[in-house]
């Protein structure tokens, strides 16, 4: 690693709090080294109040790019110079690229999710999708589904502060992607949920239900699964959630959440370098 670092090494970084658990530095630095690129990726623990100074540092150090994690995604969208179409709709960004002093913010959660679907043979164009949840990742997926040509998106969320966020997303998509029909309903309305799942092509869980310590729970009664339904999850720990296991038993095609993070990272890497990330090599490195 020391031989790779030089006086010309370009700096990239993750900003947010906490960041100590992040696997991003290991993934990107392995990939830079594999591709013989003179870049280094670090992680900085930064809170919302410190973000304006962080952006000063990004500009002064001429950082090539990087990522934002919670709680800094929304404030980052206010501090960049430009936003990608999805990031503009959402009002948040998790990735940035610095090109000749112009910082562009991107949101790649939804892109990574949709690529993971594609890798499992699932296309979203012209599909009716039911999605559970309205948090950050859920919103990114909803917007990207619309941008990628989904015919209809039915959002279900509990009656909390994120429900209003879902309604706001619906209003924005009505303007930006008018060909995609978007509805918002309460997750507590089991009758409507059952009706929409019955008619859906794809069902997505974008909540924390199914993740440890909620791994014994599911938001969908297994009686609602039908063999033509594709069931996908954003949860990756455990690799197969209770919802995914019950969907498999019902004969549904299933897509777990593990690939979403990997393909999101690959999208970021291409934004940073213009190259495809060496995914197979990194997976082999991880398994050692």
Tab-separated table of C-alpha atoms in Angstrom:
chain	number	residue	atom	x	y	z
A	1	UNK	CA	0.000	0.000	0.000
A	2	UNK	CA	2.811	2.420	0.903
A	3	UNK	CA	4.393	1.913	-2.537
A	4	UNK	CA	1.130	2.936	-4.180
A	5	UNK	CA	0.781	6.231	-2.284
A	6	UNK	CA	2.712	9.093	-3.898
A	7	UNK	CA	2.951	12.851	-3.908
A	8	UNK	CA	0.271	12.843	-6.610
A	9	UNK	CA	-2.216	10.512	-4.877
A	10	UNK	CA	-5.818	11.655	-5.261
A	11	UNK	CA	-7.961	11.646	-2.124
A	12	UNK	CA	-11.515	10.298	-1.807
A	13	UNK	CA	-13.457	9.877	1.414
A	14	UNK	CA	-16.609	8.960	3.279
A	15	UNK	CA	-18.249	11.651	5.441
A	16	UNK	CA	-20.834	10.967	8.143
A	17	UNK	CA	-21.265	9.689	11.688
A	18	UNK	CA	-20.563	7.014	12.688
A	19	UNK	CA	-18.227	5.728	9.962
A	20	UNK	CA	-15.974	3.340	11.886
A	21	UNK	CA	-18.004	0.296	10.785
A	22	UNK	CA	-17.909	1.153	7.078
A	23	UNK	CA	-16.504	-1.358	4.600
A	24	UNK	CA	-16.091	1.318	1.915
A	25	UNK	CA	-12.395	2.132	2.542
A	26	UNK	CA	-11.405	-1.541	2.238
A	27	UNK	CA	-13.485	-2.064	-0.918
A	28	UNK	CA	-12.374	1.040	-2.776
A	29	UNK	CA	-8.700	0.892	-1.754
A	30	UNK	CA	-8.509	-2.769	-2.841
A	31	UNK	CA	-10.047	-1.795	-6.182
A	32	UNK	CA	-7.698	1.183	-6.657
A	33	UNK	CA	-4.705	-1.024	-5.949
A	34	UNK	CA	-5.986	-3.761	-8.253
A	35	UNK	CA	-6.434	-1.246	-11.086
A	36	UNK	CA	-3.120	0.481	-10.317
A	37	UNK	CA	-4.836	3.810	-9.701
A	38	UNK	CA	-3.094	6.476	-7.637
A	39	UNK	CA	-6.025	7.143	-5.293
A	40	UNK	CA	-6.698	6.596	-1.581
A	41	UNK	CA	-10.066	6.413	0.199
A	42	UNK	CA	-10.473	7.373	3.878
A	43	UNK	CA	-13.404	7.800	6.301
A	44	UNK	CA	-14.022	10.963	8.335
A	45	UNK	CA	-16.431	11.208	11.273
A	46	UNK	CA	-18.372	14.401	10.489
A	47	UNK	CA	-21.722	15.646	11.800
A	48	UNK	CA	-24.259	17.902	10.078
A	49	UNK	CA	-22.912	21.106	11.657
A	50	UNK	CA	-19.394	20.326	10.389
A	51	UNK	CA	-20.429	19.709	6.786
A	52	UNK	CA	-19.831	23.282	5.487
A	53	UNK	CA	-16.226	23.028	6.713
A	54	UNK	CA	-15.952	19.546	5.242
A	55	UNK	CA	-16.920	21.002	1.867
A	56	UNK	CA	-14.283	23.695	2.268
A	57	UNK	CA	-11.764	20.890	2.773
A	58	UNK	CA	-13.080	18.988	-0.271
A	59	UNK	CA	-12.474	22.083	-2.394
A	60	UNK	CA	-9.123	23.095	-0.871
A	61	UNK	CA	-7.731	19.544	-1.123
A	62	UNK	CA	-9.273	19.101	-4.589
A	63	UNK	CA	-10.719	15.748	-3.538
A	64	UNK	CA	-11.714	13.651	-6.527
A	65	UNK	CA	-14.930	12.297	-4.996
A	66	UNK	CA	-16.430	10.325	-2.168
A	67	UNK	CA	-19.552	9.412	-0.264
A	68	UNK	CA	-21.937	10.745	2.369
A	69	UNK	CA	-23.713	8.589	4.913
A	70	UNK	CA	-26.163	9.405	7.674
A	71	UNK	CA	-26.862	11.994	8.935
A	72	UNK	CA	-25.229	14.076	6.200
A	73	UNK	CA	-27.012	13.128	2.957
A	74	UNK	CA	-29.556	15.965	2.986
A	75	UNK	CA	-27.177	18.756	3.954
A	76	UNK	CA	-24.726	17.478	1.323
A	77	UNK	CA	-27.378	18.004	-1.358
A	78	UNK	CA	-27.557	21.674	-0.336
A	79	UNK	CA	-23.783	22.136	-0.485
A	80	UNK	CA	-22.909	20.559	-3.848
A	81	UNK	CA	-22.876	22.606	-7.062
A	82	UNK	CA	-25.095	20.267	-9.099
A	83	UNK	CA	-27.373	17.280	-8.483
A	84	UNK	CA	-28.186	14.234	-10.594
A	85	UNK	CA	-31.880	13.927	-11.610
A	86	UNK	CA	-32.612	11.382	-8.847
A	87	UNK	CA	-30.721	13.352	-6.186
A	88	UNK	CA	-32.594	16.520	-7.166
A	89	UNK	CA	-35.984	14.827	-6.727
A	90	UNK	CA	-34.998	13.273	-3.390
A	91	UNK	CA	-33.079	16.235	-1.988
A	92	UNK	CA	-30.229	14.042	-0.784
A	93	UNK	CA	-27.012	12.581	-2.124
A	94	UNK	CA	-24.718	9.767	-1.020
A	95	UNK	CA	-21.996	10.212	-3.635
A	96	UNK	CA	-20.086	13.149	-5.071
A	97	UNK	CA	-17.676	13.684	-7.933
A	98	UNK	CA	-15.408	16.713	-8.226
A	99	UNK	CA	-14.718	17.632	-11.857
A	100	UNK	CA	-12.489	20.681	-12.263
A	101	UNK	CA	-13.891	22.246	-9.099
A	102	UNK	CA	-17.552	21.498	-9.900
A	103	UNK	CA	-19.006	19.103	-7.330
A	104	UNK	CA	-21.932	16.983	-8.490
A	105	UNK	CA	-24.029	15.005	-6.021
A	106	UNK	CA	-25.539	11.627	-6.930
A	107	UNK	CA	-27.841	9.186	-5.151
A	108	UNK	CA	-26.900	5.596	-6.030
A	109	UNK	CA	-28.946	3.477	-3.573
A	110	UNK	CA	-31.759	3.027	-6.070
A	111	UNK	CA	-29.409	2.375	-8.986
A	112	UNK	CA	-27.618	-0.326	-6.986
A	113	UNK	CA	-30.954	-1.898	-6.056
A	114	UNK	CA	-32.205	-1.962	-9.645
A	115	UNK	CA	-28.934	-3.381	-10.970
A	116	UNK	CA	-29.194	-6.132	-8.347
A	117	UNK	CA	-32.668	-6.923	-9.693
A	118	UNK	CA	-31.312	-7.011	-13.248
A	119	UNK	CA	-28.519	-9.384	-12.224
A	120	UNK	CA	-31.285	-11.721	-11.035
A	121	UNK	CA	-33.128	-11.423	-14.341
A	122	UNK	CA	-35.711	-8.875	-13.157
A	123	UNK	CA	-36.552	-5.741	-15.160
A	124	UNK	CA	-38.619	-2.908	-13.651
A	125	UNK	CA	-39.770	-1.267	-16.890
A	126	UNK	CA	-43.558	-1.369	-17.258
A	127	UNK	CA	-43.932	-3.240	-13.948
A	128	UNK	CA	-46.317	-2.602	-11.058
A	129	UNK	CA	-44.296	-2.406	-7.828
A	130	UNK	CA	-45.420	-2.457	-4.202
A	131	UNK	CA	-42.779	-1.046	-1.861
A	132	UNK	CA	-42.896	-1.070	1.937
A	133	UNK	CA	-41.195	1.884	3.620
A	134	UNK	CA	-40.523	5.581	3.004
A	135	UNK	CA	-37.126	6.193	4.615
A	136	UNK	CA	-33.954	7.245	2.820
A	137	UNK	CA	-33.176	4.009	0.961
A	138	UNK	CA	-36.869	3.416	0.204
A	139	UNK	CA	-37.227	6.884	-1.315
A	140	UNK	CA	-34.114	6.422	-3.471
A	141	UNK	CA	-35.504	3.126	-4.758
A	142	UNK	CA	-38.939	4.624	-5.440
A	143	UNK	CA	-37.456	7.462	-7.481
A	144	UNK	CA	-35.117	5.212	-9.431
A	145	UNK	CA	-37.945	2.768	-10.179
A	146	UNK	CA	-39.901	5.642	-11.717
A	147	UNK	CA	-36.894	6.951	-13.664
A	148	UNK	CA	-36.219	3.431	-14.972
A	149	UNK	CA	-39.722	3.069	-16.351
A	150	UNK	CA	-41.874	1.367	-13.711
A	151	UNK	CA	-45.559	1.623	-14.680
A	152	UNK	CA	-46.959	1.938	-11.151
A	153	UNK	CA	-45.489	2.290	-7.657
A	154	UNK	CA	-47.616	1.639	-4.576
A	155	UNK	CA	-45.916	2.965	-1.420
A	156	UNK	CA	-46.995	1.686	1.997
A	157	UNK	CA	-45.701	3.156	5.246
A	158	UNK	CA	-46.825	3.363	8.859
A	159	UNK	CA	-48.424	6.616	10.004
A	160	UNK	CA	-45.235	8.412	11.064
A	161	UNK	CA	-43.109	11.345	9.861
A	162	UNK	CA	-41.957	9.371	6.824
A	163	UNK	CA	-45.522	9.055	5.559
A	164	UNK	CA	-45.449	12.759	4.668
A	165	UNK	CA	-42.139	12.169	2.922
A	166	UNK	CA	-43.813	9.491	0.794
A	167	UNK	CA	-46.589	11.921	-0.132
A	168	UNK	CA	-43.961	14.502	-1.097
A	169	UNK	CA	-42.191	11.912	-3.267
A	170	UNK	CA	-45.498	11.151	-4.975
A	171	UNK	CA	-46.020	14.859	-5.777
A	172	UNK	CA	-42.486	15.269	-7.151
A	173	UNK	CA	-42.727	12.169	-9.330
A	174	UNK	CA	-46.071	13.368	-10.712
A	175	UNK	CA	-44.165	16.348	-12.137
A	176	UNK	CA	-40.847	14.715	-13.065
A	177	UNK	CA	-42.074	11.279	-14.231
A	178	UNK	CA	-45.776	11.730	-15.042
A	179	UNK	CA	-46.068	8.388	-16.881
A	180	UNK	CA	-45.513	6.511	-13.619
A	181	UNK	CA	-48.591	6.242	-11.395
A	182	UNK	CA	-47.680	6.568	-7.682
A	183	UNK	CA	-49.978	5.901	-4.737
A	184	UNK	CA	-49.345	6.223	-0.985
A	185	UNK	CA	-51.269	4.215	1.614
A	186	UNK	CA	-50.974	3.365	5.274
A	187	UNK	CA	-49.275	0.064	6.028
A	188	UNK	CA	-51.964	-0.481	8.634
A	189	UNK	CA	-54.530	-0.728	5.819
A	190	UNK	CA	-54.154	-4.477	5.286
A	191	UNK	CA	-57.099	-4.672	2.875
A	192	UNK	CA	-55.524	-2.226	0.414
A	193	UNK	CA	-52.100	-3.824	0.852
A	194	UNK	CA	-53.534	-7.247	0.011
A	195	UNK	CA	-55.298	-5.868	-3.089
A	196	UNK	CA	-52.158	-4.171	-4.432
A	197	UNK	CA	-49.881	-7.174	-3.789
A	198	UNK	CA	-52.364	-9.436	-5.585
A	199	UNK	CA	-52.008	-7.264	-8.713
A	200	UNK	CA	-48.270	-6.529	-8.342
A	201	UNK	CA	-45.319	-7.802	-10.368
A	202	UNK	CA	-42.714	-6.914	-7.725
A	203	UNK	CA	-42.903	-6.548	-3.919
A	204	UNK	CA	-40.054	-4.776	-2.096
A	205	UNK	CA	-39.349	-4.506	1.615
A	206	UNK	CA	-37.351	-1.316	2.229
A	207	UNK	CA	-37.805	-1.207	6.016
A	208	UNK	CA	-35.660	-2.574	8.854
A	209	UNK	CA	-38.172	-5.356	9.526
A	210	UNK	CA	-36.400	-8.640	8.901
A	211	UNK	CA	-33.035	-7.222	10.007
A	212	UNK	CA	-31.546	-8.351	13.306
A	213	UNK	CA	-33.018	-7.999	15.946
A	214	UNK	CA	-36.292	-8.005	13.950
A	215	UNK	CA	-35.311	-11.158	12.040
A	216	UNK	CA	-38.308	-13.101	13.362
A	217	UNK	CA	-40.737	-10.563	11.869
A	218	UNK	CA	-42.276	-9.826	8.455
A	219	UNK	CA	-44.704	-7.183	7.229
A	220	UNK	CA	-46.405	-9.451	4.705
A	221	UNK	CA	-48.698	-12.364	5.485
A	222	UNK	CA	-47.440	-15.342	3.505
A	223	UNK	CA	-50.966	-15.970	2.189
A	224	UNK	CA	-50.507	-12.886	-0.057
A	225	UNK	CA	-47.646	-14.379	-2.073
A	226	UNK	CA	-48.460	-15.667	-5.561
A	227	UNK	CA	-46.201	-17.511	-7.979
A	228	UNK	CA	-46.022	-14.601	-10.458
A	229	UNK	CA	-44.755	-12.226	-7.746
A	230	UNK	CA	-41.083	-11.262	-7.470
A	231	UNK	CA	-40.170	-10.560	-3.838
A	232	UNK	CA	-37.114	-8.422	-3.041
A	233	UNK	CA	-35.570	-7.182	0.196
A	234	UNK	CA	-33.108	-4.425	1.075
A	235	UNK	CA	-32.115	-6.223	4.293
A	236	UNK	CA	-28.847	-8.171	3.907
A	237	UNK	CA	-28.349	-9.435	7.474
A	238	UNK	CA	-29.634	-12.109	7.636
A	239	UNK	CA	-29.019	-12.947	3.978
A	240	UNK	CA	-32.509	-14.457	3.776
A	241	UNK	CA	-35.163	-12.671	5.832
A	242	UNK	CA	-38.343	-14.296	7.071
A	243	UNK	CA	-40.206	-12.607	4.214
A	244	UNK	CA	-37.784	-13.991	1.626
A	245	UNK	CA	-37.951	-17.517	3.090
A	246	UNK	CA	-41.753	-17.517	3.114
A	247	UNK	CA	-41.848	-16.133	-0.431
A	248	UNK	CA	-39.533	-18.925	-1.578
A	249	UNK	CA	-41.824	-21.486	0.025
A	250	UNK	CA	-44.739	-19.977	-1.905
A	251	UNK	CA	-42.873	-20.384	-5.194
A	252	UNK	CA	-41.963	-16.734	-5.730
A	253	UNK	CA	-38.763	-15.600	-7.390
A	254	UNK	CA	-36.760	-13.843	-4.648
A	255	UNK	CA	-33.926	-11.295	-4.570
A	256	UNK	CA	-32.037	-10.696	-1.310
A	257	UNK	CA	-30.482	-7.411	-0.233
A	258	UNK	CA	-26.823	-8.416	-0.234
A	259	UNK	CA	-26.156	-7.472	-3.854
A	260	UNK	CA	-27.593	-3.969	-3.514
A	261	UNK	CA	-24.614	-2.655	-1.544
A	262	UNK	CA	-22.104	-4.294	-3.872
A	263	UNK	CA	-23.644	-2.871	-7.046
A	264	UNK	CA	-24.106	0.531	-5.440
A	265	UNK	CA	-20.374	0.480	-4.732
A	266	UNK	CA	-19.698	-0.502	-8.332
A	267	UNK	CA	-21.780	2.430	-9.597
A	268	UNK	CA	-19.853	4.790	-7.311
A	269	UNK	CA	-16.516	3.362	-8.473
A	270	UNK	CA	-17.383	4.011	-12.112
A	271	UNK	CA	-18.408	7.574	-11.236
A	272	UNK	CA	-15.055	8.065	-9.463
A	273	UNK	CA	-12.778	6.408	-12.026
A	274	UNK	CA	-14.644	5.799	-15.266
A	275	UNK	CA	-13.778	2.104	-14.869
A	276	UNK	CA	-15.743	-0.989	-13.888
A	277	UNK	CA	-15.005	-2.094	-10.335
A	278	UNK	CA	-13.147	-5.431	-10.110
A	279	UNK	CA	-16.070	-7.090	-8.340
A	280	UNK	CA	-15.075	-10.738	-8.762
A	281	UNK	CA	-11.542	-10.079	-7.518
A	282	UNK	CA	-12.835	-8.141	-4.525
A	283	UNK	CA	-15.257	-10.932	-3.626
A	284	UNK	CA	-12.416	-13.441	-3.745
A	285	UNK	CA	-10.334	-11.129	-1.535
A	286	UNK	CA	-13.221	-10.874	0.936
A	287	UNK	CA	-13.624	-14.649	1.155
A	288	UNK	CA	-9.982	-15.274	2.115
